[in-house]
Amino acid sequence: DIVMTQSPDSLAVSLGERATINCKSSQSVLYSSNNRNYLTWYQQKPGQPPKLLIYWASTRESGVPDRFSGSGSETDFSLTISSLRAEDVAVYYCQQYYTTPYTFGQGTKLEIK
Amino acid sequence: QVQLKESGPGLVKPSETLSLTCTVSGDSISDYYGSWIRQPPGKGLEWIGYIYYTGSTNYNPSLKGRVTMSIDTSKNQFSLKLSSATAADTAVYYCARDGGGDFHYWGQGTLVTVSS
């Protein structure tokens, strides 16, 4: 199985500041035939299902604010929130869909400092 | 607007079979895969498996052959059965529309507790 490791486990950032969450996969999730990274990011608030933010590592889902961006390739990825808002408090997960079983990172809890 | 909704018993006895159904509205399940994902209380996410409208399935080997999924295209539903349930299977179970491993739409989730 591909192991997804996120860092840090928790993060406290001031309102308006930048927040960056990292995700590392145990093997490359870049599919060479189409040059796409099979990596998604989800946001989960308490009592709610996860919400898809980013797919193909950097493509923002429709309706997701542009302060959310994804970057990286092969084994190293990041989710950046450019200017933190109170409603961004949540747990964030990365997930690979390069191969089954699809696997998730352990989650990063984002709080306000 | 695509909506998914999980249904089934919220309490299952140990060694019995956990059974859930996902009903999809606003979309045809014949266009995508249907996946099940679970989340133990306070923990992370685990993909259980998917089913395609043809009946083709792919299960997470971690569940050691206890999983069976089925689909009813006439009702726009797909289902999950997890046999020999134990306390470790206590979790919120989500169904999701699977576009090839990326989950654009999720149900609200249903908590299943395994306890006598």
PDB file of N, CA and C in Angstrom, chain A residues 6-57:
ATOM      1  N   GLN A   6       1.401  13.028   6.563  1.00  0.00           N
ATOM      2  CA  GLN A   6       1.207  14.480   6.593  1.00  0.00           C
ATOM      3  C   GLN A   6       2.037  15.106   7.711  1.00  0.00           C
ATOM      4  N   SER A   7       2.410  16.359   7.492  1.00  0.00           N
ATOM      5  CA  SER A   7       3.069  17.142   8.538  1.00  0.00           C
ATOM      6  C   SER A   7       2.661  18.598   8.430  1.00  0.00           C
ATOM      7  N   PRO A   8       2.492  19.274   9.569  1.00  0.00           N
ATOM      8  CA  PRO A   8       2.521  18.683  10.912  1.00  0.00           C
ATOM      9  C   PRO A   8       1.200  17.979  11.212  1.00  0.00           C
ATOM     10  N   ASP A   9       1.105  17.383  12.406  1.00  0.00           N
ATOM     11  CA  ASP A   9      -0.159  16.783  12.832  1.00  0.00           C
ATOM     12  C   ASP A   9      -1.179  17.855  13.211  1.00  0.00           C
ATOM     13  N   SER A  10      -0.671  18.969  13.727  1.00  0.00           N
ATOM     14  CA  SER A  10      -1.549  20.088  14.050  1.00  0.00           C
ATOM     15  C   SER A  10      -0.807  21.389  13.792  1.00  0.00           C
ATOM     16  N   LEU A  11      -1.570  22.420  13.567  1.00  0.00           N
ATOM     17  CA  LEU A  11      -1.006  23.693  13.132  1.00  0.00           C
ATOM     18  C   LEU A  11      -1.898  24.821  13.625  1.00  0.00           C
ATOM     19  N   ALA A  12      -1.289  25.843  14.235  1.00  0.00           N
ATOM     20  CA  ALA A  12      -2.042  27.020  14.670  1.00  0.00           C
ATOM     21  C   ALA A  12      -1.504  28.247  13.933  1.00  0.00           C
ATOM     22  N   VAL A  13      -2.392  28.930  13.244  1.00  0.00           N
ATOM     23  CA  VAL A  13      -2.002  30.064  12.410  1.00  0.00           C
ATOM     24  C   VAL A  13      -2.911  31.249  12.715  1.00  0.00           C
ATOM     25  N   SER A  14      -2.364  32.443  12.672  1.00  0.00           N
ATOM     26  CA  SER A  14      -3.164  33.641  12.936  1.00  0.00           C
ATOM     27  C   SER A  14      -4.072  33.957  11.749  1.00  0.00           C
ATOM     28  N   LEU A  15      -5.198  34.561  12.035  1.00  0.00           N
ATOM     29  CA  LEU A  15      -6.111  34.981  10.967  1.00  0.00           C
ATOM     30  C   LEU A  15      -5.377  35.894   9.988  1.00  0.00           C
ATOM     31  N   GLY A  16      -5.590  35.638   8.698  1.00  0.00           N
ATOM     32  CA  GLY A  16      -4.941  36.431   7.666  1.00  0.00           C
ATOM     33  C   GLY A  16      -3.561  35.955   7.274  1.00  0.00           C
ATOM     34  N   GLU A  17      -3.010  35.038   8.044  1.00  0.00           N
ATOM     35  CA  GLU A  17      -1.686  34.516   7.730  1.00  0.00           C
ATOM     36  C   GLU A  17      -1.772  33.275   6.833  1.00  0.00           C
ATOM     37  N   ARG A  18      -0.628  32.864   6.330  1.00  0.00           N
ATOM     38  CA  ARG A  18      -0.552  31.704   5.447  1.00  0.00           C
ATOM     39  C   ARG A  18      -0.425  30.429   6.247  1.00  0.00           C
ATOM     40  N   ALA A  19      -1.132  29.394   5.798  1.00  0.00           N
ATOM     41  CA  ALA A  19      -1.025  28.069   6.409  1.00  0.00           C
ATOM     42  C   ALA A  19      -0.601  27.078   5.335  1.00  0.00           C
ATOM     43  N   THR A  20       0.378  26.244   5.665  1.00  0.00           N
ATOM     44  CA  THR A  20       0.865  25.240   4.721  1.00  0.00           C
ATOM     45  C   THR A  20       0.894  23.877   5.381  1.00  0.00           C
ATOM     46  N   ILE A  21       0.295  22.913   4.715  1.00  0.00           N
ATOM     47  CA  ILE A  21       0.262  21.525   5.181  1.00  0.00           C
ATOM     48  C   ILE A  21       0.978  20.673   4.142  1.00  0.00           C
ATOM     49  N   ASN A  22       1.836  19.785   4.620  1.00  0.00           N
ATOM     50  CA  ASN A  22       2.627  18.951   3.731  1.00  0.00           C
ATOM     51  C   ASN A  22       2.135  17.502   3.729  1.00  0.00           C
ATOM     52  N   CYS A  23       2.378  16.842   2.621  1.00  0.00           N
ATOM     53  CA  CYS A  23       1.963  15.446   2.451  1.00  0.00           C
ATOM     54  C   CYS A  23       3.031  14.729   1.646  1.00  0.00           C
ATOM     55  N   LYS A  24       3.469  13.609   2.155  1.00  0.00           N
ATOM     56  CA  LYS A  24       4.502  12.835   1.467  1.00  0.00           C
ATOM     57  C   LYS A  24       3.982  11.429   1.233  1.00  0.00           C
ATOM     58  N   SER A  25       4.144  10.930   0.014  1.00  0.00           N
ATOM     59  CA  SER A  25       3.723   9.571  -0.308  1.00  0.00           C
ATOM     60  C   SER A  25       4.945   8.655  -0.341  1.00  0.00           C
ATOM     61  N   SER A  26       4.722   7.377  -0.001  1.00  0.00           N
ATOM     62  CA  SER A  26       5.830   6.422   0.084  1.00  0.00           C
ATOM     63  C   SER A  26       6.344   6.003  -1.298  1.00  0.00           C
ATOM     64  N   GLN A  27       5.578   6.306  -2.335  1.00  0.00           N
ATOM     65  CA  GLN A  27       6.056   6.120  -3.701  1.00  0.00           C
ATOM     66  C   GLN A  27       5.388   7.169  -4.585  1.00  0.00           C
ATOM     67  N   SER A  28       5.929   7.373  -5.744  1.00  0.00           N
ATOM     68  CA  SER A  28       5.412   8.397  -6.640  1.00  0.00           C
ATOM     69  C   SER A  28       3.962   8.128  -7.022  1.00  0.00           C
ATOM     70  N   VAL A  29       3.169   9.206  -7.058  1.00  0.00           N
ATOM     71  CA  VAL A  29       1.773   9.095  -7.507  1.00  0.00           C
ATOM     72  C   VAL A  29       1.593   9.836  -8.838  1.00  0.00           C
ATOM     73  N   LEU A  30       2.711  10.067  -9.520  1.00  0.00           N
ATOM     74  CA  LEU A  30       2.686  10.690 -10.841  1.00  0.00           C
ATOM     75  C   LEU A  30       2.558   9.620 -11.911  1.00  0.00           C
ATOM     76  N   TYR A  31       1.498   9.725 -12.704  1.00  0.00           N
ATOM     77  CA  TYR A  31       1.271   8.775 -13.788  1.00  0.00           C
ATOM     78  C   TYR A  31       1.921   9.366 -15.034  1.00  0.00           C
ATOM     79  N   SER A  32       2.970   8.739 -15.514  1.00  0.00           N
ATOM     80  CA  SER A  32       3.799   9.336 -16.569  1.00  0.00           C
ATOM     81  C   SER A  32       3.050   9.487 -17.895  1.00  0.00           C
ATOM     82  N   SER A  33       2.083   8.632 -18.160  1.00  0.00           N
ATOM     83  CA  SER A  33       1.422   8.670 -19.470  1.00  0.00           C
ATOM     84  C   SER A  33       0.577   9.932 -19.664  1.00  0.00           C
ATOM     85  N   ASN A  34       0.082  10.510 -18.565  1.00  0.00           N
ATOM     86  CA  ASN A  34      -0.696  11.737 -18.693  1.00  0.00           C
ATOM     87  C   ASN A  34      -0.122  12.892 -17.865  1.00  0.00           C
ATOM     88  N   ASN A  35       1.015  12.642 -17.213  1.00  0.00           N
ATOM     89  CA  ASN A  35       1.700  13.652 -16.409  1.00  0.00           C
ATOM     90  C   ASN A  35       0.793  14.234 -15.330  1.00  0.00           C
ATOM     91  N   ARG A  36      -0.035  13.373 -14.738  1.00  0.00           N
ATOM     92  CA  ARG A  36      -0.912  13.833 -13.670  1.00  0.00           C
ATOM     93  C   ARG A  36      -0.534  13.162 -12.353  1.00  0.00           C
ATOM     94  N   ASN A  37      -0.592  13.950 -11.289  1.00  0.00           N
ATOM     95  CA  ASN A  37      -0.398  13.426  -9.952  1.00  0.00           C
ATOM     96  C   ASN A  37      -1.750  13.064  -9.354  1.00  0.00           C
ATOM     97  N   TYR A  38      -1.887  11.817  -8.939  1.00  0.00           N
ATOM     98  CA  TYR A  38      -3.162  11.312  -8.445  1.00  0.00           C
ATOM     99  C   TYR A  38      -3.256  11.569  -6.934  1.00  0.00           C
ATOM    100  N   LEU A  39      -3.472  12.836  -6.601  1.00  0.00           N
ATOM    101  CA  LEU A  39      -3.411  13.292  -5.211  1.00  0.00           C
ATOM    102  C   LEU A  39      -4.537  14.307  -4.979  1.00  0.00           C
ATOM    103  N   THR A  40      -5.314  14.075  -3.928  1.00  0.00           N
ATOM    104  CA  THR A  40      -6.388  15.000  -3.580  1.00  0.00           C
ATOM    105  C   THR A  40      -6.186  15.539  -2.166  1.00  0.00           C
ATOM    106  N   TRP A  41      -6.857  16.658  -1.902  1.00  0.00           N
ATOM    107  CA  TRP A  41      -6.921  17.248  -0.569  1.00  0.00           C
ATOM    108  C   TRP A  41      -8.387  17.424  -0.179  1.00  0.00           C
ATOM    109  N   TYR A  42      -8.696  17.075   1.073  1.00  0.00           N
ATOM    110  CA  TYR A  42     -10.034  17.231   1.621  1.00  0.00           C
ATOM    111  C   TYR A  42      -9.991  18.069   2.885  1.00  0.00           C
ATOM    112  N   GLN A  43     -11.090  18.746   3.127  1.00  0.00           N
ATOM    113  CA  GLN A  43     -11.303  19.507   4.362  1.00  0.00           C
ATOM    114  C   GLN A  43     -12.464  18.853   5.106  1.00  0.00           C
ATOM    115  N   GLN A  44     -12.285  18.585   6.406  1.00  0.00           N
ATOM    116  CA  GLN A  44     -13.371  18.018   7.183  1.00  0.00           C
ATOM    117  C   GLN A  44     -13.609  18.834   8.445  1.00  0.00           C
ATOM    118  N   LYS A  45     -14.832  19.335   8.565  1.00  0.00           N
ATOM    119  CA  LYS A  45     -15.244  20.052   9.772  1.00  0.00           C
ATOM    120  C   LYS A  45     -16.018  19.096  10.669  1.00  0.00           C
ATOM    121  N   PRO A  46     -16.057  19.376  11.984  1.00  0.00           N
ATOM    122  CA  PRO A  46     -16.707  18.453  12.922  1.00  0.00           C
ATOM    123  C   PRO A  46     -18.147  18.123  12.521  1.00  0.00           C
ATOM    124  N   GLY A  47     -18.459  16.827  12.542  1.00  0.00           N
ATOM    125  CA  GLY A  47     -19.812  16.377  12.253  1.00  0.00           C
ATOM    126  C   GLY A  47     -20.181  16.402  10.785  1.00  0.00           C
ATOM    127  N   GLN A  48     -19.212  16.686   9.920  1.00  0.00           N
ATOM    128  CA  GLN A  48     -19.486  16.750   8.485  1.00  0.00           C
ATOM    129  C   GLN A  48     -18.628  15.747   7.722  1.00  0.00           C
ATOM    130  N   PRO A  49     -19.077  15.362   6.527  1.00  0.00           N
ATOM    131  CA  PRO A  49     -18.213  14.522   5.694  1.00  0.00           C
ATOM    132  C   PRO A  49     -17.062  15.353   5.147  1.00  0.00           C
ATOM    133  N   PRO A  50     -16.010  14.703   4.702  1.00  0.00           N
ATOM    134  CA  PRO A  50     -14.930  15.440   4.036  1.00  0.00           C
ATOM    135  C   PRO A  50     -15.460  16.147   2.787  1.00  0.00           C
ATOM    136  N   LYS A  51     -14.836  17.274   2.492  1.00  0.00           N
ATOM    137  CA  LYS A  51     -15.179  18.051   1.308  1.00  0.00           C
ATOM    138  C   LYS A  51     -13.949  18.119   0.409  1.00  0.00           C
ATOM    139  N   LEU A  52     -14.128  17.777  -0.861  1.00  0.00           N
ATOM    140  CA  LEU A  52     -13.010  17.808  -1.804  1.00  0.00           C
ATOM    141  C   LEU A  52     -12.612  19.253  -2.100  1.00  0.00           C
ATOM    142  N   LEU A  53     -11.323  19.544  -1.900  1.00  0.00           N
ATOM    143  CA  LEU A  53     -10.800  20.882  -2.202  1.00  0.00           C
ATOM    144  C   LEU A  53     -10.001  20.894  -3.502  1.00  0.00           C
ATOM    145  N   ILE A  54      -9.104  19.921  -3.615  1.00  0.00           N
ATOM    146  CA  ILE A  54      -8.112  19.899  -4.687  1.00  0.00           C
ATOM    147  C   ILE A  54      -8.006  18.475  -5.235  1.00  0.00           C
ATOM    148  N   TYR A  55      -7.949  18.318  -6.552  1.00  0.00           N
ATOM    149  CA  TYR A  55      -7.642  17.025  -7.154  1.00  0.00           C
ATOM    150  C   TYR A  55      -6.567  17.229  -8.226  1.00  0.00           C
ATOM    151  N   TRP A  56      -6.027  16.119  -8.720  1.00  0.00           N
ATOM    152  CA  TRP A  56      -4.839  16.186  -9.587  1.00  0.00           C
ATOM    153  C   TRP A  56      -3.752  17.061  -8.955  1.00  0.00           C
ATOM    154  N   ALA A  57      -3.687  17.044  -7.631  1.00  0.00           N
ATOM    155  CA  ALA A  57      -2.674  17.737  -6.838  1.00  0.00           C
ATOM    156  C   ALA A  57      -2.799  19.262  -6.833  1.00  0.00           C
TER     157      ALA A  57
END
